[in-house]
Short mmCIF file of N, CA and C and ligand atoms in Angstrom, two decimals:
data_model
loop_
_atom_site.label_atom_id
_atom_site.label_comp_id
_atom_site.label_asym_id
_atom_site.label_seq_id
_atom_site.Cartn_x
_atom_site.Cartn_y
_atom_site.Cartn_z
N UNK E 1 -31.05 11.52 55.78
CA UNK E 1 -31.12 11.77 57.10
C UNK E 1 -31.92 13.05 57.45
N UNK E 2 -32.40 13.25 58.50
CA UNK E 2 -33.24 14.18 58.75
C UNK E 2 -32.62 15.18 59.83
N UNK E 3 -33.03 16.48 59.80
CA UNK E 3 -32.19 17.60 60.71
C UNK E 3 -32.30 16.94 62.29
N UNK E 4 -33.22 16.36 62.67
CA UNK E 4 -33.37 15.78 64.06
C UNK E 4 -32.51 14.82 64.10
N UNK E 5 -32.16 13.77 63.27
CA UNK E 5 -31.16 12.81 63.41
C UNK E 5 -29.79 13.40 63.50
N UNK E 6 -29.59 14.49 62.60
CA UNK E 6 -28.10 15.17 62.71
C UNK E 6 -27.96 15.78 63.85
N UNK E 7 -29.08 16.46 64.20
CA UNK E 7 -28.82 17.26 65.83
C UNK E 7 -28.47 15.98 66.74
N UNK E 8 -29.20 15.18 66.86
CA UNK E 8 -28.87 13.91 67.56
C UNK E 8 -27.34 13.42 67.84
N UNK E 9 -27.03 13.24 66.45
CA UNK E 9 -25.42 12.80 66.29
C UNK E 9 -24.46 13.81 66.78
N UNK E 10 -24.93 14.96 66.59
CA UNK E 10 -24.02 16.15 66.89
C UNK E 10 -23.99 16.28 68.35
N UNK E 11 -24.71 15.55 69.08
CA UNK E 11 -24.71 15.65 70.59
C UNK E 11 -25.53 16.71 70.80
N UNK E 12 -26.42 17.35 70.40
CA UNK E 12 -27.25 18.29 70.81
C UNK E 12 -26.78 19.80 70.41
N UNK E 13 -25.50 19.75 70.08
CA UNK E 13 -24.84 21.22 69.83
C UNK E 13 -25.74 21.96 68.53
N UNK E 14 -25.69 23.26 68.79
CA UNK E 14 -26.47 23.85 67.68
C UNK E 14 -25.96 24.26 66.37
N UNK E 15 -24.77 23.88 66.40
CA UNK E 15 -23.85 24.15 65.17
C UNK E 15 -23.89 23.25 64.15
N UNK E 16 -24.69 22.16 64.34
CA UNK E 16 -24.64 21.18 63.09
C UNK E 16 -25.13 21.72 61.85
N UNK E 17 -25.78 22.71 61.53
CA UNK E 17 -26.49 22.82 60.46
C UNK E 17 -25.26 23.82 59.69
N UNK E 18 -24.69 24.60 60.48
CA UNK E 18 -23.41 25.55 59.88
C UNK E 18 -22.36 24.40 59.54
N UNK E 19 -22.04 23.29 60.17
CA UNK E 19 -20.95 22.45 59.78
C UNK E 19 -21.70 21.69 58.48
N UNK E 20 -22.76 21.35 58.38
CA UNK E 20 -23.44 20.77 56.98
C UNK E 20 -23.19 21.80 55.94
N UNK E 21 -23.31 23.05 56.25
CA UNK E 21 -23.21 24.06 55.27
C UNK E 21 -21.54 24.22 54.76
N UNK E 22 -20.70 24.14 55.71
CA UNK E 22 -19.33 24.05 55.51
C UNK E 22 -18.83 22.83 54.58
N UNK E 23 -19.27 21.77 55.05
CA UNK E 23 -18.89 20.43 54.37
C UNK E 23 -19.62 20.67 52.76
N UNK E 24 -20.62 21.28 52.74
CA UNK E 24 -21.10 21.27 51.41
C UNK E 24 -20.50 22.64 50.53
N UNK E 25 -20.49 23.70 51.15
CA UNK E 25 -19.77 24.83 50.39
C UNK E 25 -18.22 24.85 50.34
N UNK E 26 -17.67 24.52 51.47
CA UNK E 26 -16.29 24.75 51.44
C UNK E 26 -15.55 23.26 51.10
N UNK E 27 -15.93 22.09 51.40
CA UNK E 27 -15.21 21.16 51.30
C UNK E 27 -15.70 20.16 50.05
N UNK E 28 -16.79 20.57 49.52
CA UNK E 28 -17.20 19.99 48.19
C UNK E 28 -18.11 18.72 48.25
N UNK E 29 -18.60 18.44 49.63
CA UNK E 29 -19.38 17.16 49.74
C UNK E 29 -20.83 17.63 49.10
N UNK E 30 -21.43 16.46 48.33
CA UNK E 30 -22.68 16.79 47.64
C UNK E 30 -23.86 16.33 48.82
N UNK E 31 -24.10 17.41 49.73
CA UNK E 31 -25.01 17.31 50.58
C UNK E 31 -26.30 17.99 50.09
N UNK E 32 -27.36 17.12 49.57
CA UNK E 32 -28.27 17.61 48.99
C UNK E 32 -29.70 17.82 49.67
N UNK E 33 -30.47 19.00 49.51
CA UNK E 33 -31.64 18.98 50.33
C UNK E 33 -32.84 19.36 49.27
N UNK E 34 -33.78 19.64 49.62
CA UNK E 34 -35.09 19.58 48.88
C UNK E 34 -34.91 20.80 47.81
N UNK E 35 -33.90 21.85 48.08
CA UNK E 35 -33.66 22.63 46.99
C UNK E 35 -32.94 21.76 45.82
N UNK E 36 -32.19 20.81 46.03
CA UNK E 36 -31.85 20.18 44.84
C UNK E 36 -32.43 18.84 44.51
N UNK E 37 -33.27 18.36 45.29
CA UNK E 37 -33.80 17.23 44.78
C UNK E 37 -35.27 17.24 45.18
N UNK E 38 -36.25 16.98 44.48
CA UNK E 38 -37.55 17.44 44.67
C UNK E 38 -38.16 16.31 45.60
N UNK E 39 -37.55 15.05 45.33
CA UNK E 39 -38.29 14.18 46.20
C UNK E 39 -37.90 14.26 47.87
N UNK E 40 -36.85 15.05 48.08
CA UNK E 40 -36.72 15.38 49.43
C UNK E 40 -37.61 16.49 50.18
N UNK E 41 -37.79 16.08 51.33
CA UNK E 41 -38.71 17.20 52.06
C UNK E 41 -37.76 18.28 52.77
N UNK E 42 -38.39 19.21 53.03
CA UNK E 42 -37.36 20.29 53.84
C UNK E 42 -37.06 19.59 55.13
N UNK E 43 -35.54 19.76 55.46
CA UNK E 43 -34.98 19.24 56.74
C UNK E 43 -34.45 17.99 56.54
N UNK E 44 -34.55 17.24 55.25
CA UNK E 44 -34.02 16.04 54.97
C UNK E 44 -32.71 16.38 54.06
N UNK E 45 -31.80 15.63 54.63
CA UNK E 45 -30.52 15.71 53.70
C UNK E 45 -29.87 14.53 53.15
N UNK E 46 -29.33 14.54 52.04
CA UNK E 46 -28.68 13.22 51.13
C UNK E 46 -27.31 13.55 50.82
N UNK E 47 -26.48 12.52 51.19
CA UNK E 47 -25.13 12.63 50.86
C UNK E 47 -24.96 11.61 49.60
N UNK E 48 -25.05 12.07 48.55
CA UNK E 48 -25.33 11.13 47.29
C UNK E 48 -24.11 10.42 47.08
N UNK E 49 -22.84 10.95 47.26
CA UNK E 49 -21.55 10.41 46.96
C UNK E 49 -20.63 10.78 48.12
N UNK E 50 -20.09 9.57 48.70
CA UNK E 50 -19.07 10.01 49.93
C UNK E 50 -17.90 10.66 49.45
N UNK E 51 -17.51 11.01 48.39
CA UNK E 51 -16.36 11.39 47.64
C UNK E 51 -16.67 12.77 47.33
N UNK E 52 -16.05 13.98 47.75
CA UNK E 52 -16.19 15.35 47.62
C UNK E 52 -15.72 15.58 46.19
N UNK E 53 -16.33 16.56 45.45
CA UNK E 53 -16.28 16.79 44.20
C UNK E 53 -15.04 17.72 44.14
N UNK E 54 -14.07 17.44 43.43
CA UNK E 54 -12.51 17.78 43.52
C UNK E 54 -12.57 19.29 43.01
N UNK E 55 -13.50 19.66 41.90
CA UNK E 55 -13.43 21.00 41.41
C UNK E 55 -13.80 22.21 42.41
N UNK E 56 -14.16 21.98 43.61
CA UNK E 56 -14.47 22.80 44.34
C UNK E 56 -13.07 23.50 44.84
N UNK E 57 -13.10 24.70 44.92
CA UNK E 57 -11.97 25.38 45.39
C UNK E 57 -11.84 25.44 47.15
N UNK E 58 -10.90 24.71 47.77
CA UNK E 58 -10.96 24.57 48.88
C UNK E 58 -9.95 25.50 49.58
N UNK E 59 -10.04 25.78 50.81
CA UNK E 59 -9.10 26.78 51.46
C UNK E 59 -9.25 28.15 51.10
N UNK E 60 -10.43 28.38 50.35
CA UNK E 60 -10.60 29.78 50.08
C UNK E 60 -11.23 30.76 51.04
N UNK E 61 -10.79 31.65 51.56
CA UNK E 61 -11.48 32.32 52.78
C UNK E 61 -12.84 32.90 52.33
N UNK E 62 -13.60 33.13 53.37
CA UNK E 62 -14.94 33.56 53.25
C UNK E 62 -14.76 35.03 52.50
N UNK E 63 -13.69 35.85 52.76
CA UNK E 63 -13.62 37.13 52.04
C UNK E 63 -13.40 36.76 50.54
N UNK E 64 -12.69 35.94 50.36
CA UNK E 64 -12.17 35.67 48.85
C UNK E 64 -13.51 35.11 48.22
N UNK E 65 -14.23 34.29 48.94
CA UNK E 65 -15.56 33.51 48.26
C UNK E 65 -16.54 34.83 48.24
N UNK E 66 -16.61 35.75 48.98
CA UNK E 66 -17.46 36.73 48.80
C UNK E 66 -17.28 37.75 47.67
N UNK E 67 -15.81 38.00 47.63
CA UNK E 67 -15.27 38.87 46.68
C UNK E 67 -15.69 38.27 45.05
N UNK E 68 -15.43 36.93 45.08
CA UNK E 68 -15.66 36.40 43.83
C UNK E 68 -17.22 36.40 43.41
N UNK E 69 -18.24 36.01 44.45
CA UNK E 69 -19.40 35.94 43.91
C UNK E 69 -19.91 37.12 43.69
N UNK E 70 -19.60 38.41 44.55
CA UNK E 70 -19.97 39.80 44.01
C UNK E 70 -19.42 39.97 42.65
N UNK E 71 -18.28 39.71 42.39
CA UNK E 71 -17.63 40.19 40.97
C UNK E 71 -18.38 39.42 39.92
N UNK E 72 -18.80 38.39 40.29
CA UNK E 72 -19.42 37.63 39.16
C UNK E 72 -20.91 37.58 39.19
N UNK E 73 -21.54 38.82 40.21
CA UNK E 73 -22.64 39.01 40.01
C UNK E 73 -23.77 37.76 40.69
N UNK E 74 -23.10 37.10 41.39
CA UNK E 74 -23.86 35.87 42.07
C UNK E 74 -24.64 34.98 40.82
N UNK E 75 -23.57 34.96 39.58
CA UNK E 75 -24.18 34.15 38.59
C UNK E 75 -23.18 33.20 38.15
N UNK E 76 -23.57 31.95 37.72
CA UNK E 76 -22.73 30.88 37.36
C UNK E 76 -22.10 31.33 36.03
N UNK E 77 -20.82 31.37 36.14
CA UNK E 77 -19.88 31.85 34.98
C UNK E 77 -19.99 30.87 33.65
N UNK E 78 -20.77 29.67 33.92
CA UNK E 78 -20.86 28.74 32.98
C UNK E 78 -22.18 28.76 32.06
N UNK E 79 -23.33 28.82 32.88
CA UNK E 79 -24.51 28.68 32.37
C UNK E 79 -25.39 29.81 32.50
N UNK E 80 -25.00 30.67 33.36
CA UNK E 80 -25.52 32.20 33.37
C UNK E 80 -26.82 32.25 34.58
N UNK E 81 -26.94 30.91 35.14
CA UNK E 81 -27.98 30.77 36.27
C UNK E 81 -27.54 31.83 37.58
N UNK E 82 -28.49 32.27 38.04
CA UNK E 82 -28.52 33.11 39.14
C UNK E 82 -28.80 32.25 40.60
N UNK E 83 -27.85 32.74 41.60
CA UNK E 83 -28.22 32.08 42.76
C UNK E 83 -29.39 32.29 43.47
N UNK E 84 -30.05 31.00 43.78
CA UNK E 84 -31.55 31.14 44.48
C UNK E 84 -32.62 31.02 43.71
N UNK E 85 -32.17 31.12 42.26
CA UNK E 85 -33.48 30.93 41.18
C UNK E 85 -33.53 29.46 40.97
N UNK E 86 -34.51 29.17 40.33
CA UNK E 86 -34.88 27.81 39.87
C UNK E 86 -33.76 27.52 38.73
N UNK E 87 -33.18 26.51 38.70
CA UNK E 87 -31.98 26.32 37.71
C UNK E 87 -32.71 26.03 36.28
N UNK E 88 -32.19 27.05 35.38
CA UNK E 88 -32.70 26.94 33.83
C UNK E 88 -32.56 25.50 33.10
N UNK E 89 -31.75 24.54 33.59
CA UNK E 89 -31.37 23.54 32.89
C UNK E 89 -32.17 22.19 33.71
N UNK E 90 -32.34 22.64 34.99
CA UNK E 90 -32.73 21.33 35.85
C UNK E 90 -33.77 22.22 36.95
N UNK E 91 -35.30 22.30 36.53
CA UNK E 91 -36.16 22.82 37.14
C UNK E 91 -36.23 22.27 38.54
N UNK E 92 -35.96 21.16 38.67
CA UNK E 92 -36.05 20.46 40.26
C UNK E 92 -35.19 20.82 41.08
N UNK E 93 -34.21 21.88 40.74
CA UNK E 93 -33.06 22.35 41.66
C UNK E 93 -33.09 23.98 41.61
N UNK E 94 -32.67 24.23 42.76
CA UNK E 94 -32.29 25.73 43.15
C UNK E 94 -30.90 25.92 42.81
N UNK E 95 -30.67 27.03 42.17
CA UNK E 95 -29.07 27.48 41.76
C UNK E 95 -28.44 27.60 43.03
N UNK E 96 -27.42 26.90 43.40
CA UNK E 96 -26.45 27.00 44.37
C UNK E 96 -25.06 27.18 43.83
N UNK E 97 -24.28 28.26 44.36
CA UNK E 97 -23.11 28.78 43.84
C UNK E 97 -21.92 28.16 44.51
N UNK E 98 -21.06 27.69 43.67
CA UNK E 98 -19.41 27.41 44.56
C UNK E 98 -18.53 28.30 43.90
N UNK E 99 -17.38 28.23 44.41
CA UNK E 99 -16.28 28.83 43.88
C UNK E 99 -15.42 27.96 43.20
N UNK E 100 -15.21 27.81 41.87
CA UNK E 100 -14.41 26.95 41.29
C UNK E 100 -13.15 27.72 40.64
N UNK E 101 -12.21 27.01 40.19
CA UNK E 101 -10.88 27.48 39.60
C UNK E 101 -11.33 27.50 38.09
N UNK E 102 -10.74 28.48 37.57
CA UNK E 102 -10.92 28.66 35.99
C UNK E 102 -9.64 27.65 35.44
N UNK E 103 -8.41 27.94 35.73
CA UNK E 103 -7.43 26.93 35.61
C UNK E 103 -7.33 26.01 36.63
N UNK E 104 -7.58 24.64 36.44
CA UNK E 104 -7.33 23.66 37.50
C UNK E 104 -6.26 23.62 38.28
N UNK E 105 -6.45 23.28 39.39
CA UNK E 105 -5.24 23.52 40.30
C UNK E 105 -4.17 22.28 39.85
N UNK E 106 -4.65 21.34 39.32
CA UNK E 106 -3.92 20.12 38.66
C UNK E 106 -2.93 20.70 37.66
N UNK E 107 -3.49 21.66 36.91
CA UNK E 107 -2.94 22.24 35.72
C UNK E 107 -1.95 23.68 36.14
N UNK E 108 -1.87 23.57 37.51
CA UNK E 108 -1.05 24.70 37.76
C UNK E 108 -1.69 26.13 38.28
N UNK E 109 -3.19 25.77 38.19
CA UNK E 109 -4.00 27.16 38.54
C UNK E 109 -3.87 27.45 40.00
N UNK E 110 -3.85 28.75 40.33
CA UNK E 110 -3.65 29.13 41.67
C UNK E 110 -5.06 29.35 42.65
N UNK E 111 -5.00 29.81 43.97
CA UNK E 111 -6.32 30.25 44.59
C UNK E 111 -6.36 31.49 44.78
N UNK E 112 -5.72 32.30 43.65
CA UNK E 112 -5.69 33.62 43.54
C UNK E 112 -7.16 33.99 42.96
N UNK E 113 -7.78 35.21 43.47
CA UNK E 113 -9.16 35.44 43.36
C UNK E 113 -9.34 35.65 41.65
N UNK E 114 -8.15 35.91 40.97
CA UNK E 114 -8.11 36.18 39.62
C UNK E 114 -8.18 34.76 38.76
N UNK E 115 -8.09 33.55 39.64
CA UNK E 115 -8.40 32.23 38.94
C UNK E 115 -9.60 31.62 39.58
N UNK E 116 -10.30 32.60 40.27
CA UNK E 116 -11.57 31.87 40.66
C UNK E 116 -12.98 32.51 40.08
N UNK E 117 -13.79 31.55 40.06
CA UNK E 117 -14.97 32.22 39.45
C UNK E 117 -16.41 31.30 40.16
N UNK E 118 -17.69 32.11 40.06
CA UNK E 118 -18.60 31.18 40.45
C UNK E 118 -19.19 30.25 39.55
N UNK E 119 -19.36 29.11 40.04
CA UNK E 119 -20.26 28.01 39.01
C UNK E 119 -21.09 27.30 39.96
N UNK E 120 -22.27 26.99 39.34
CA UNK E 120 -23.31 26.38 39.82
C UNK E 120 -23.01 25.12 40.26
N UNK E 121 -23.87 24.36 40.98
CA UNK E 121 -23.80 22.95 41.30
C UNK E 121 -23.97 22.09 40.02
N UNK E 122 -24.90 22.40 39.23
CA UNK E 122 -25.32 21.54 38.13
C UNK E 122 -24.00 21.54 37.30
N UNK E 123 -23.45 22.71 37.01
CA UNK E 123 -22.36 22.73 35.86
C UNK E 123 -21.24 22.28 36.48
N UNK E 124 -20.96 22.16 37.84
CA UNK E 124 -19.90 21.81 38.59
C UNK E 124 -19.99 20.32 38.44
N UNK E 125 -21.02 19.65 38.49
CA UNK E 125 -21.17 18.35 38.38
C UNK E 125 -21.11 17.68 36.99
N UNK E 126 -21.13 18.66 36.07
CA UNK E 126 -20.75 18.42 34.61
C UNK E 126 -22.01 17.68 34.01
N UNK E 127 -23.14 17.74 34.83
CA UNK E 127 -24.21 17.15 34.30
C UNK E 127 -24.79 17.76 32.97
N UNK E 128 -24.60 18.91 32.85
CA UNK E 128 -25.04 19.71 31.71
C UNK E 128 -23.87 20.01 30.79
N UNK E 129 -24.27 19.77 29.45
CA UNK E 129 -23.24 19.94 28.54
C UNK E 129 -23.16 21.50 28.10
N UNK E 130 -23.10 22.37 29.04
CA UNK E 130 -23.40 23.68 28.86
C UNK E 130 -21.96 24.18 28.35
N UNK E 131 -21.82 24.74 27.26
CA UNK E 131 -20.76 25.20 26.92
C UNK E 131 -20.12 26.40 27.57
N UNK E 132 -18.77 26.67 27.92
CA UNK E 132 -18.38 27.75 28.44
C UNK E 132 -18.07 28.88 27.58
N UNK E 133 -18.15 28.66 26.27
CA UNK E 133 -18.03 29.69 25.64
C UNK E 133 -18.88 30.71 25.82
N UNK E 134 -18.57 32.02 25.95
CA UNK E 134 -19.43 33.36 25.87
C UNK E 134 -20.43 33.32 24.81
N UNK E 135 -21.62 33.67 24.78
CA UNK E 135 -22.23 34.25 23.74
C UNK E 135 -21.93 35.53 22.95
N UNK E 136 -21.54 35.48 21.57
CA UNK E 136 -21.01 36.67 20.81
C UNK E 136 -22.16 37.69 20.93
N UNK E 137 -21.85 38.92 20.94
CA UNK E 137 -22.68 40.03 20.86
C UNK E 137 -24.13 39.85 19.84
N UNK E 138 -23.45 39.51 18.56
CA UNK E 138 -24.53 39.42 17.33
C UNK E 138 -25.43 38.65 17.74
N UNK E 139 -25.19 37.14 18.12
CA UNK E 139 -26.08 36.07 18.34
C UNK E 139 -27.12 36.52 19.49
N UNK E 140 -26.32 37.20 20.63
CA UNK E 140 -27.09 37.52 21.70
C UNK E 140 -28.29 38.59 21.36
N UNK E 141 -27.76 39.68 20.69
CA UNK E 141 -28.85 40.58 20.23
C UNK E 141 -29.98 39.85 19.28
N UNK E 142 -29.65 39.26 18.43
CA UNK E 142 -30.70 38.48 17.70
C UNK E 142 -31.50 37.85 18.68
N UNK E 143 -30.94 36.97 19.74
CA UNK E 143 -31.73 36.12 20.67
C UNK E 143 -32.93 37.17 21.36
N UNK E 144 -32.16 38.27 21.80
CA UNK E 144 -33.27 39.25 22.55
C UNK E 144 -34.17 40.00 21.62
N UNK E 145 -33.68 40.28 20.42
CA UNK E 145 -34.61 40.97 19.44
C UNK E 145 -35.96 39.95 19.30
N UNK E 146 -35.58 38.45 19.14
CA UNK E 146 -36.71 37.63 19.09
C UNK E 146 -37.58 37.33 19.85
N UNK E 147 -37.04 37.68 21.42
CA UNK E 147 -37.67 37.50 22.54
C UNK E 147 -39.13 38.14 22.81
N UNK E 148 -39.87 37.59 23.45
CA UNK E 148 -41.12 38.35 23.75
C UNK E 148 -40.86 39.66 24.32
N UNK E 149 -41.76 40.36 24.29
CA UNK E 149 -41.77 41.78 25.04
C UNK E 149 -41.58 41.83 26.46
N UNK E 150 -42.33 40.81 27.14
CA UNK E 150 -42.11 40.52 28.51
C UNK E 150 -40.49 40.14 28.70
N UNK E 151 -40.10 39.38 28.06
CA UNK E 151 -38.90 38.87 28.27
C UNK E 151 -37.87 40.08 28.02
N UNK E 152 -38.03 40.76 26.95
CA UNK E 152 -37.13 41.83 26.88
C UNK E 152 -37.17 42.67 27.76
N UNK E 153 -38.35 43.10 28.55
CA UNK E 153 -38.41 43.86 29.68
C UNK E 153 -37.61 43.38 31.02
N UNK E 154 -37.67 42.12 30.91
CA UNK E 154 -36.96 41.41 32.09
C UNK E 154 -35.43 41.56 31.93
N UNK E 155 -34.84 41.54 30.55
CA UNK E 155 -33.82 41.81 30.52
C UNK E 155 -33.14 43.04 30.70
N UNK E 156 -34.01 44.06 30.50
CA UNK E 156 -33.79 45.44 30.66
C UNK E 156 -33.73 45.75 32.31
N UNK E 157 -34.69 45.21 33.09
CA UNK E 157 -34.77 45.40 34.41
C UNK E 157 -33.46 44.52 35.06
N UNK E 158 -33.14 43.44 34.57
CA UNK E 158 -31.99 42.79 35.03
C UNK E 158 -30.71 43.73 34.92
N UNK E 159 -30.57 44.31 33.67
CA UNK E 159 -29.57 44.87 33.28
C UNK E 159 -29.58 46.40 34.22
N UNK E 160 -30.64 46.87 34.30
CA UNK E 160 -30.63 48.07 35.23
C UNK E 160 -30.25 47.73 36.68
N UNK E 161 -30.59 46.59 37.20
CA UNK E 161 -29.96 46.23 38.41
C UNK E 161 -28.55 45.85 38.63
N UNK E 162 -28.14 45.31 37.35
CA UNK E 162 -26.55 45.05 37.24
C UNK E 162 -25.79 46.34 37.15
N UNK E 163 -26.17 47.26 36.34
CA UNK E 163 -25.45 48.36 35.98
C UNK E 163 -26.30 49.67 36.31
N UNK E 164 -26.56 49.90 37.46
CA UNK E 164 -27.45 51.05 38.03
C UNK E 164 -26.79 52.59 37.51
N UNK E 165 -25.53 52.50 37.77
CA UNK E 165 -24.89 53.81 37.30
C UNK E 165 -25.06 54.03 35.95
N UNK E 166 -24.37 52.98 35.14
CA UNK E 166 -24.67 53.20 33.50
C UNK E 166 -26.15 53.52 33.22
N UNK E 167 -26.84 52.65 33.79
CA UNK E 167 -28.31 52.98 33.31
C UNK E 167 -28.92 54.32 33.56
N UNK E 168 -28.61 54.70 34.67
CA UNK E 168 -29.03 56.12 34.90
C UNK E 168 -28.58 57.19 34.05
N UNK E 169 -27.05 57.03 33.81
CA UNK E 169 -26.45 57.79 32.92
C UNK E 169 -26.93 57.78 31.54
N UNK E 170 -27.22 56.72 31.11
CA UNK E 170 -27.79 56.55 29.68
C UNK E 170 -29.13 57.41 29.88
N UNK E 171 -29.88 57.04 30.63
CA UNK E 171 -31.35 57.58 30.63
C UNK E 171 -31.24 59.35 30.62
N UNK E 172 -30.21 59.52 31.52
CA UNK E 172 -29.90 61.23 31.70
C UNK E 172 -29.57 61.61 30.21
N UNK E 173 -28.45 60.86 29.72
CA UNK E 173 -27.99 61.41 28.34
C UNK E 173 -29.16 61.54 27.33
N UNK E 174 -30.16 60.56 27.39
CA UNK E 174 -31.10 60.65 26.43
C UNK E 174 -32.19 61.71 26.60
N UNK E 175 -32.58 61.87 27.85
CA UNK E 175 -33.46 63.14 28.11
C UNK E 175 -32.68 64.44 27.97
N UNK E 176 -31.49 64.59 28.27
CA UNK E 176 -30.68 65.68 27.87
C UNK E 176 -30.65 65.93 26.32
N UNK E 177 -30.42 64.79 25.55
CA UNK E 177 -30.41 65.04 24.08
C UNK E 177 -31.75 65.49 23.53
N UNK E 178 -32.82 65.47 24.07
CA UNK E 178 -34.08 65.93 23.54
C UNK E 178 -34.13 67.14 23.69
ZN1 ZN Y 201 -24.13 26.62 35.77
#
């Protein structure tokens, strides 16, 4: 459907776009846009499956959602992709984050922020067989050491953004030590 068709069925009210976002982000409907599928044009919407994806945390307040996303650094806790960037495992899609349960509700998990995490739509759909096991430090360092200088500097700048206080403290200690 196009945005003009949606506006028409909404009876001309201007909130239709917000409702589309709510259906997608809060109720788990897979309403896809050109950010998700390259064959869609801007302003086109595709509901791929009438059934919402159950892994979405429903009934989570906007405040909790914001808190969890902020705590997780707007990063998918399964694959490490960052909101708004091109997805590393599916370049045709932009990373869109949702709130998911760590322990599924069917297994007794709660809606408490401690049981919630940011998860991208690609991981949520299980399309990627990305392991949720965290990389251990040794292997991580080996990978970073083998990366190009350009990529290492990108890691440095990302770390500086993520840990601004620790970074300036470390730099200060280093210059004091000289
Ligand atoms: Zn992911």
